[in-house]
């Protein structure tokens, strides 16, 4: 196959490789899946390596149902009928609500409530609080730590019925919507007005705006637009006792009192249910570029990052790295030729976005030419135009699915100091191999390989342990090892996925005793009856 | 005097006016003062129009000392001597600590403590909490709402003895320091490493990093780098009972538990004393430009803003507007020719900053040429190079001092929807004139004029009512009128200056009953004895 690379064109303009790449590379037909599509392909029948969802209560027998919570009765259902229309009270076919997207957790809820406005959410919580009925708030149910599904028989309060855009100010870029608006719908709406939602992630086709706020999702645009703690301007929240905190402000600056909304950003539905969001959206960049590069060491990844921050400055909008194994798994899964002909130890995806295509092209070309001349990068392609851009992104975005394709995947989402970021992947592979649990070829071993990729710009590593099957042995080998490793480097055991059910007991690896005391104290302060999202978070 | 303007050069490159301007304009010797210098020139003797500081307790006789608080005794002093070195316990010449920078508030503290480390702060608060001794935390004492000075005899805990930079990571840009580091010193340190502090304000020569965090200061770079809620990564805080919350993380992403630090950002020292700050600093832009424009209506200001957001996009780093009267006062005060020869109804200062001078120049020139051709702007100059840039900024930054130069100034710092921003200035002038209180020429009237300027990009108006003297009549004419006006437009009565003593009773104009209840509840939750910064905030 004819391939063009920076190496081949070092003395010409790097830009000239673009048209060549897009013409000759068959990957242009790979479509980046979103979670909606992936969810639809879930196969619940036995297919050899596919993993069957088991009840969380069976998988974790030490976690017991708290007898403080009342069992659901017909009387309760009758009461809910006075609040909600019949179609908003669901009692059959609840698998899609009880199971998480990873199919790692499965609850046993017998009731899903789908309120369509804030008053209904308030009435439901007021009643549940009095009746001591436990409640799990659920958005798009795309979380990865079992936070959005019940553990036992908690009532599921789905926000999917609250899906209206409330307002948009074209001068300031301030957007207000119900919590249940799907992220992609919000972004498409904003695109029509020349604005962009300041957050993007793989699950955008399913996840809710309220859900990303409640979990403080990070995603792909954090490097450029910062965290939700900075961009969310106001929230409407229903407290566990049914009180409504209407703090849906549309002011970029407001220094009158403690910033209450911040408590709910990342609270994972444990002290209130977010029902409305006000968020500041930046102007949509008119020019996008993606470069896909090969480098030979993790040290080179860091050098390219420092250089990119300096030279691409304000137009740098993503800096992702991927290791070789993650790309090998992806290649095997999507069955397409890779963007670069030869294999490299590490790959980097750089995205720029700005207001002038001409200027951005010039900056990126100059940056790449110099990096190639300096010998920091070995090979690379630039893709311009939307299709090529999505095709290159696919090699990053397909990793989660590819890691899971041979059976399952243990996913860890951690923050580490940049210099230590990749050492966790190396240490994990070493540990799994020494334990005799891992082999890329020997199919009798449960583990295929640990792979690493993630948002270098945010110090955020995704460690995916691709397995043929989930076993207790593998789990014991990984935990608490991964958390201990992260703790020893003063990292976070959950960079962006949250605590949920999976990490409830591990918060001590990141937070100290005083912090944990204060977090617990806030939980008890706002949710005295502890009805919201029990068995999780803290 | 020879002047060049966009009008004169509309068909040439706008850039060509630069050298001309910098050569012929004598303003190049105007130096932007910082608060240190201004404070040093305070004249406490009677000088006609200069205002004498009176005790807050005299000015506000309805505010009574709370008898819950113990009076300071020699025994207390003896105890503090066991914690601090003698030089850190100050009992004489306390005026500079008791008076605020505006000289509007004056407390009667008899004791200033200057701890040099977190353990000392902890020991002091633990003791004061037990003894019921009220404490006012004080940073650079540059606040504008009387938040950093005592009202009665509260002990002043000054953070100025804690002024060490703790660490800096050159790869990630994460900077950690003691709370008492002066903002300008922090920024100068960062500049040496190619980084920038993500906040800048006029008081940078005096204000503390901890102080700007505790008050959630906004300032001049918010448009570009967002609020401190997004950029602060971690805090070290001493709670009222002396417990130390060590949450000085250096992770860009960490989703493990409620984001506790957020509670203290903007808490104005009422629930804890910030002793250490960890903050993410962006790379320092290598190219800066400033344009100073004249337009004929507030509607034109808005049109230029929308256009600038779109066309300057990622390089737009400040968008300030000033009305004609603010510039007339400034001109009279600094005795220099204005940047534009003729007078205009409004002026706009646009700053761009980026990584390529060539690209930024091209974007700005194209933007200005088109705006001029479209007839949105009437006149303008671009200044490049550091001296010219500072000179143009001076016409914005000198407004506060110029407003005060004839006697005093009532300052309001509010957020309003962009379309309503300037109407407050017009309404205020109308009201003052109708009340017979205002005249630009008749020196028997207390008010000269209300002027408006501020951060359009953030919806933040500074309303300055320049007065010859402070009178109860003027105050009654202004308050609660200004707050009622802001409330009617759903704005904030304090965009960035905070509540402090001045706005304690007015929070209800911006926050609703549920919000106020939750804010009060948090205050009582964390400061049961209410020893921290009493008589203020809530």
CSV table of N, CA, C and O in Angstrom, one decimal, chain A residues 249 251 253-259, chain B residues 266 268 491-495 498-499 503 506-507 510-511 515 519 537:
chain,number,residue,atom,x,y,z
A,249,UNK,N,-28.5,30.1,37.5
A,249,UNK,CA,-28.1,31.5,37.1
A,249,UNK,C,-27.5,31.5,35.7
A,249,UNK,O,-27.0,30.5,35.3
A,251,UNK,N,-25.1,34.0,35.0
A,251,UNK,CA,-24.1,35.0,35.2
A,251,UNK,C,-22.7,34.4,35.2
A,251,UNK,O,-22.4,33.4,35.9
A,253,UNK,N,-20.1,35.9,36.3
A,253,UNK,CA,-19.5,36.2,37.6
A,253,UNK,C,-20.6,36.5,38.6
A,253,UNK,O,-21.5,37.3,38.3
A,254,UNK,N,-20.5,35.9,39.7
A,254,UNK,CA,-21.5,36.2,40.8
A,254,UNK,C,-20.8,35.8,42.1
A,254,UNK,O,-20.7,34.6,42.5
A,255,UNK,N,-20.3,36.8,42.9
A,255,UNK,CA,-19.7,36.5,44.1
A,255,UNK,C,-20.6,36.9,45.3
A,255,UNK,O,-20.3,37.8,46.1
A,256,UNK,N,-21.7,36.2,45.4
A,256,UNK,CA,-22.6,36.4,46.5
A,256,UNK,C,-22.8,35.1,47.2
A,256,UNK,O,-23.8,34.4,46.9
A,257,UNK,N,-22.0,34.8,48.2
A,257,UNK,CA,-22.2,33.6,48.9
A,257,UNK,C,-21.4,32.4,48.4
A,257,UNK,O,-20.9,32.4,47.3
A,258,UNK,N,-21.4,31.3,49.2
A,258,UNK,CA,-20.7,30.1,48.8
A,258,UNK,C,-21.3,29.6,47.5
A,258,UNK,O,-22.5,29.7,47.2
A,259,UNK,N,-20.5,29.0,46.6
A,259,UNK,CA,-20.9,28.6,45.3
A,259,UNK,C,-21.5,27.2,45.4
A,259,UNK,O,-20.9,26.2,45.1
B,266,UNK,N,-14.1,31.9,47.3
B,266,UNK,CA,-15.1,32.9,47.4
B,266,UNK,C,-15.8,32.9,48.7
B,266,UNK,O,-16.9,33.6,48.9
B,268,UNK,N,-14.6,34.2,51.4
B,268,UNK,CA,-14.2,35.4,52.1
B,268,UNK,C,-13.8,35.2,53.6
B,268,UNK,O,-14.2,36.0,54.5
B,491,UNK,N,-29.5,40.2,37.7
B,491,UNK,CA,-28.1,40.3,37.7
B,491,UNK,C,-27.5,39.9,39.1
B,491,UNK,O,-28.3,39.4,40.0
B,492,UNK,N,-26.2,40.1,39.3
B,492,UNK,CA,-25.6,39.9,40.6
B,492,UNK,C,-25.2,41.2,41.2
B,492,UNK,O,-24.5,42.0,40.5
B,493,UNK,N,-25.5,41.4,42.5
B,493,UNK,CA,-25.0,42.7,43.1
B,493,UNK,C,-23.6,42.7,43.4
B,493,UNK,O,-23.0,43.7,43.8
B,494,UNK,N,-22.9,41.5,43.3
B,494,UNK,CA,-21.5,41.5,43.4
B,494,UNK,C,-20.9,40.5,42.4
B,494,UNK,O,-20.9,39.3,42.6
B,495,UNK,N,-20.4,41.1,41.3
B,495,UNK,CA,-19.8,40.2,40.3
B,495,UNK,C,-18.5,39.6,40.7
B,495,UNK,O,-18.3,38.4,40.7
B,498,UNK,N,-17.3,40.6,45.9
B,498,UNK,CA,-17.7,39.8,47.1
B,498,UNK,C,-18.7,40.6,47.9
B,498,UNK,O,-19.2,41.7,47.5
B,499,UNK,N,-19.1,40.0,49.1
B,499,UNK,CA,-20.1,40.6,49.9
B,499,UNK,C,-19.5,41.5,51.0
B,499,UNK,O,-19.9,42.6,51.3
B,503,UNK,N,-22.0,44.5,51.6
B,503,UNK,CA,-23.2,43.9,50.9
B,503,UNK,C,-23.8,42.8,51.7
B,503,UNK,O,-24.7,42.1,51.2
B,506,UNK,N,-27.5,42.7,51.5
B,506,UNK,CA,-28.1,42.8,50.2
B,506,UNK,C,-28.1,41.5,49.4
B,506,UNK,O,-28.6,41.5,48.3
B,507,UNK,N,-27.6,40.4,50.0
B,507,UNK,CA,-27.5,39.2,49.2
B,507,UNK,C,-28.9,38.7,48.6
B,507,UNK,O,-29.0,38.1,47.6
B,510,UNK,N,-29.8,39.1,45.0
B,510,UNK,CA,-29.3,38.2,44.0
B,510,UNK,C,-29.6,36.7,44.2
B,510,UNK,O,-29.9,35.9,43.3
B,511,UNK,N,-29.6,36.3,45.5
B,511,UNK,CA,-29.9,34.9,45.8
B,511,UNK,C,-31.3,34.8,46.4
B,511,UNK,O,-31.8,35.6,47.1
B,515,UNK,N,-31.4,29.4,48.5
B,515,UNK,CA,-30.0,29.6,48.4
B,515,UNK,C,-29.4,30.2,49.7
B,515,UNK,O,-28.4,29.8,50.3
B,519,UNK,N,-26.7,28.7,52.3
B,519,UNK,CA,-25.5,29.4,52.6
B,519,UNK,C,-25.3,29.6,54.1
B,519,UNK,O,-24.3,29.3,54.7
B,537,UNK,N,-20.7,39.0,55.2
B,537,UNK,CA,-21.0,38.0,54.3
B,537,UNK,C,-22.4,37.5,54.3
B,537,UNK,O,-23.2,37.7,53.4
